[in-house]
Amino acid sequence: MRSNPKKQEILLDEEIDEQEFVSIINSFYIYDCYIYAIIPEYEQDLLNELSNIFIEVDKFPLTRSFPREIGYLGYVKDSQKRYVYEFYLRSTTMDYLIFSETDVSELLGKITKKNRKDLYKLFELNMVPHITIGPDGQWLNIVEYCIVSSFTNGCVSLIRHCCFGSLFCWLEKKNKDLVF
């Protein structure tokens, strides 16, 4: 099975407000939105605000700060999209920030202080659709995956994973029911 990532960029208005930003996220993630991040300890007000819902997986020193700060690796399940805009506003001070409809919390334990840059690779290698924020919050990077699979009987099926909540759209399916 091979995967063809479909990437697109959505340019954001400099003065985008919360309602407009949440509307864009809702167009991709109707139901759940997981926010994966490494939150620096100097974002203490955000950590306090999220204290009941931020699931901390690990913490380690951040290399790009002086004096050396601690970063908290974790995630928030934001079904009502209450925090997506807050994270967007802080994206210029947080090096690692990803939105996704998929729960990859079990895979976060593989991220350590030595491979924290692999947080993005974790989504790409596992073909998990996700959204990242471009430099200075100027655009969103949308990554979706189109999976092409060949079966032993020569049948080729195109399977398209659409990012509309938790729905999976099967565009073409031949001969057998697919089991995942």
Tab-separated table of C-alpha atoms in Angstrom:
chain	number	residue	atom	x	y	z
A	1	MET	CA	0.000	0.000	0.000
A	2	ARG	CA	1.390	3.427	-0.831
A	3	SER	CA	0.280	6.865	0.115
A	4	ASN	CA	0.162	10.079	-1.833
A	5	PRO	CA	-0.002	13.090	0.480
A	6	LYS	CA	-2.255	15.863	-0.716
A	7	LYS	CA	-0.922	19.166	0.569
A	8	GLN	CA	-2.508	22.553	0.352
A	9	GLU	CA	-1.972	25.926	1.922
A	10	ILE	CA	-4.665	28.287	3.088
A	11	LEU	CA	-3.497	31.876	3.288
A	12	LEU	CA	-4.793	33.635	6.388
A	13	ASP	CA	-5.795	37.254	6.669
A	14	GLU	CA	-3.520	39.236	9.014
A	15	GLU	CA	-6.543	40.286	11.049
A	16	ILE	CA	-8.298	36.910	11.172
A	17	ASP	CA	-10.693	36.721	14.092
A	18	GLU	CA	-11.618	33.743	16.234
A	19	GLN	CA	-14.903	33.002	14.476
A	20	GLU	CA	-13.284	32.954	11.030
A	21	PHE	CA	-10.357	30.794	12.188
A	22	VAL	CA	-12.627	28.292	13.941
A	23	SER	CA	-14.779	28.164	10.797
A	24	ILE	CA	-11.740	27.135	8.745
A	25	ILE	CA	-10.820	24.402	11.245
A	26	ASN	CA	-14.462	23.238	11.321
A	27	SER	CA	-14.405	22.852	7.547
A	28	PHE	CA	-11.841	20.078	8.040
A	29	TYR	CA	-12.696	18.732	11.492
A	30	ILE	CA	-16.432	18.790	12.138
A	31	TYR	CA	-16.307	16.781	15.337
A	32	ASP	CA	-13.145	16.317	17.358
A	33	CYS	CA	-9.966	18.310	16.989
A	34	TYR	CA	-6.883	17.191	18.848
A	35	ILE	CA	-4.265	19.851	19.465
A	36	TYR	CA	-0.783	18.368	19.853
A	37	ALA	CA	1.896	20.711	21.134
A	38	ILE	CA	5.063	21.235	23.075
A	39	ILE	CA	4.117	24.132	25.324
A	40	PRO	CA	7.042	26.121	26.733
A	41	GLU	CA	6.898	26.766	30.469
A	42	TYR	CA	6.893	30.537	29.883
A	43	GLU	CA	3.342	30.042	28.524
A	44	GLN	CA	2.294	29.497	32.145
A	45	ASP	CA	-1.037	31.301	31.722
A	46	LEU	CA	-1.981	28.892	28.915
A	47	LEU	CA	-0.868	25.894	30.981
A	48	ASN	CA	-2.978	27.158	33.898
A	49	GLU	CA	-6.000	27.692	31.634
A	50	LEU	CA	-5.639	24.164	30.248
A	51	SER	CA	-4.729	22.530	33.564
A	52	ASN	CA	-7.802	20.280	33.608
A	53	ILE	CA	-7.749	19.224	29.950
A	54	PHE	CA	-4.104	19.271	28.801
A	55	ILE	CA	-2.803	15.708	28.903
A	56	GLU	CA	0.938	15.925	29.555
A	57	VAL	CA	2.874	13.033	28.021
A	58	ASP	CA	6.435	14.177	28.751
A	59	LYS	CA	8.546	17.219	29.553
A	60	PHE	CA	12.093	18.092	28.560
A	61	PRO	CA	14.432	21.064	28.148
A	62	LEU	CA	13.945	23.203	25.058
A	63	THR	CA	17.122	23.939	23.139
A	64	ARG	CA	16.164	27.233	21.508
A	65	SER	CA	15.509	29.207	24.665
A	66	PHE	CA	17.788	31.013	27.068
A	67	PRO	CA	17.726	30.540	29.905
A	68	ARG	CA	16.864	26.927	29.240
A	69	GLU	CA	13.119	26.411	29.563
A	70	ILE	CA	11.096	23.230	29.978
A	71	GLY	CA	8.643	22.198	27.253
A	72	TYR	CA	5.541	20.142	28.027
A	73	LEU	CA	4.621	17.628	25.327
A	74	GLY	CA	0.939	16.773	25.320
A	75	TYR	CA	-2.437	17.257	23.751
A	76	VAL	CA	-5.915	18.677	24.201
A	77	LYS	CA	-9.064	17.077	22.828
A	78	ASP	CA	-10.976	20.166	21.741
A	79	SER	CA	-14.372	18.964	20.493
A	80	GLN	CA	-15.947	22.403	20.773
A	81	LYS	CA	-12.943	24.206	19.201
A	82	ARG	CA	-12.632	26.478	22.238
A	83	TYR	CA	-8.829	26.506	22.217
A	84	VAL	CA	-7.810	26.275	18.541
A	85	TYR	CA	-7.682	30.056	18.150
A	86	GLU	CA	-5.751	30.504	21.393
A	87	PHE	CA	-3.126	28.051	20.139
A	88	TYR	CA	-3.093	29.792	16.763
A	89	LEU	CA	-2.345	33.136	18.454
A	90	ARG	CA	0.573	31.551	20.320
A	91	SER	CA	1.921	29.632	17.321
A	92	THR	CA	4.768	32.124	16.873
A	93	THR	CA	6.148	31.231	20.314
A	94	MET	CA	5.547	27.475	20.104
A	95	ASP	CA	7.762	25.504	17.740
A	96	TYR	CA	5.659	22.335	17.750
A	97	LEU	CA	1.923	22.659	17.145
A	98	ILE	CA	-0.340	20.314	15.156
A	99	PHE	CA	-4.118	20.022	14.729
A	100	SER	CA	-5.683	16.692	13.770
A	101	GLU	CA	-8.972	14.836	14.028
A	102	THR	CA	-7.082	11.631	14.825
A	103	ASP	CA	-6.123	10.515	18.320
A	104	VAL	CA	-2.417	9.642	18.178
A	105	SER	CA	-1.866	9.985	21.924
A	106	GLU	CA	-0.464	6.454	22.183
A	107	LEU	CA	2.276	7.354	19.695
A	108	LEU	CA	3.328	10.496	21.596
A	109	GLY	CA	5.211	8.348	24.107
A	110	LYS	CA	7.781	7.672	21.385
A	111	ILE	CA	8.797	11.345	21.323
A	112	THR	CA	11.789	12.167	23.513
A	113	LYS	CA	13.967	15.219	24.037
A	114	LYS	CA	16.382	13.847	21.414
A	115	ASN	CA	13.776	13.299	18.690
A	116	ARG	CA	11.127	15.944	19.457
A	117	LYS	CA	11.571	17.249	15.901
A	118	ASP	CA	10.040	13.927	14.880
A	119	LEU	CA	6.660	15.089	16.184
A	120	TYR	CA	5.824	16.150	12.622
A	121	LYS	CA	7.264	12.927	11.190
A	122	LEU	CA	5.030	10.941	13.535
A	123	PHE	CA	2.009	12.241	11.597
A	124	GLU	CA	3.610	11.831	8.170
A	125	LEU	CA	4.962	8.298	8.705
A	126	ASN	CA	1.613	7.125	10.074
A	127	MET	CA	-0.293	8.930	7.273
A	128	VAL	CA	-2.369	10.913	9.759
A	129	PRO	CA	-4.156	13.903	8.198
A	130	HIS	CA	-3.161	17.071	10.034
A	131	ILE	CA	-2.879	20.849	9.958
A	132	THR	CA	0.146	22.921	10.901
A	133	ILE	CA	0.575	26.673	11.017
A	134	GLY	CA	3.075	28.402	8.744
A	135	PRO	CA	5.681	30.932	9.942
A	136	ASP	CA	4.243	33.990	11.679
A	137	GLY	CA	0.746	32.482	11.437
A	138	GLN	CA	0.429	33.531	7.800
A	139	TRP	CA	-1.093	30.309	6.493
A	140	LEU	CA	-2.294	26.818	7.362
A	141	ASN	CA	-0.619	23.731	5.915
A	142	ILE	CA	-3.254	21.044	5.299
A	143	VAL	CA	-2.015	17.482	4.773
A	144	GLU	CA	-4.408	14.726	3.706
A	145	TYR	CA	-3.618	11.263	2.381
A	146	CYS	CA	-4.864	9.331	-0.594
A	147	ILE	CA	-4.124	5.637	-0.191
A	148	VAL	CA	-3.753	3.386	-3.216
A	149	SER	CA	-3.896	-0.343	-2.545
A	150	SER	CA	-3.353	-3.322	-4.853
A	151	PHE	CA	-4.985	-6.665	-4.128
A	152	THR	CA	-3.595	-10.075	-5.101
A	153	ASN	CA	-6.378	-10.646	-7.635
A	154	GLY	CA	-5.180	-7.647	-9.641
A	155	CYS	CA	-7.949	-5.374	-8.490
A	156	VAL	CA	-6.833	-1.863	-7.686
A	157	SER	CA	-8.937	0.234	-5.380
A	158	LEU	CA	-8.589	3.884	-4.711
A	159	ILE	CA	-9.355	4.728	-1.157
A	160	ARG	CA	-9.751	8.336	-0.242
A	161	HIS	CA	-9.736	9.431	3.370
A	162	CYS	CA	-11.750	12.618	3.560
A	163	CYS	CA	-11.238	14.922	6.512
A	164	PHE	CA	-14.874	15.472	7.418
A	165	GLY	CA	-15.065	14.529	11.065
A	166	SER	CA	-14.627	10.814	11.510
A	167	LEU	CA	-16.179	9.860	8.173
A	168	PHE	CA	-14.315	7.697	5.699
A	169	CYS	CA	-15.309	8.023	2.056
A	170	TRP	CA	-14.676	5.031	-0.148
A	171	LEU	CA	-14.711	6.316	-3.723
A	172	GLU	CA	-14.139	3.057	-5.505
A	173	LYS	CA	-14.296	-0.443	-4.068
A	174	LYS	CA	-14.176	-3.688	-6.058
A	175	ASN	CA	-14.602	-7.403	-5.352
A	176	LYS	CA	-14.108	-7.503	-1.578
A	177	ASP	CA	-15.083	-5.613	1.521
A	178	LEU	CA	-12.016	-3.960	2.969
A	179	VAL	CA	-11.113	-4.815	6.534
A	180	PHE	CA	-8.942	-2.525	8.635
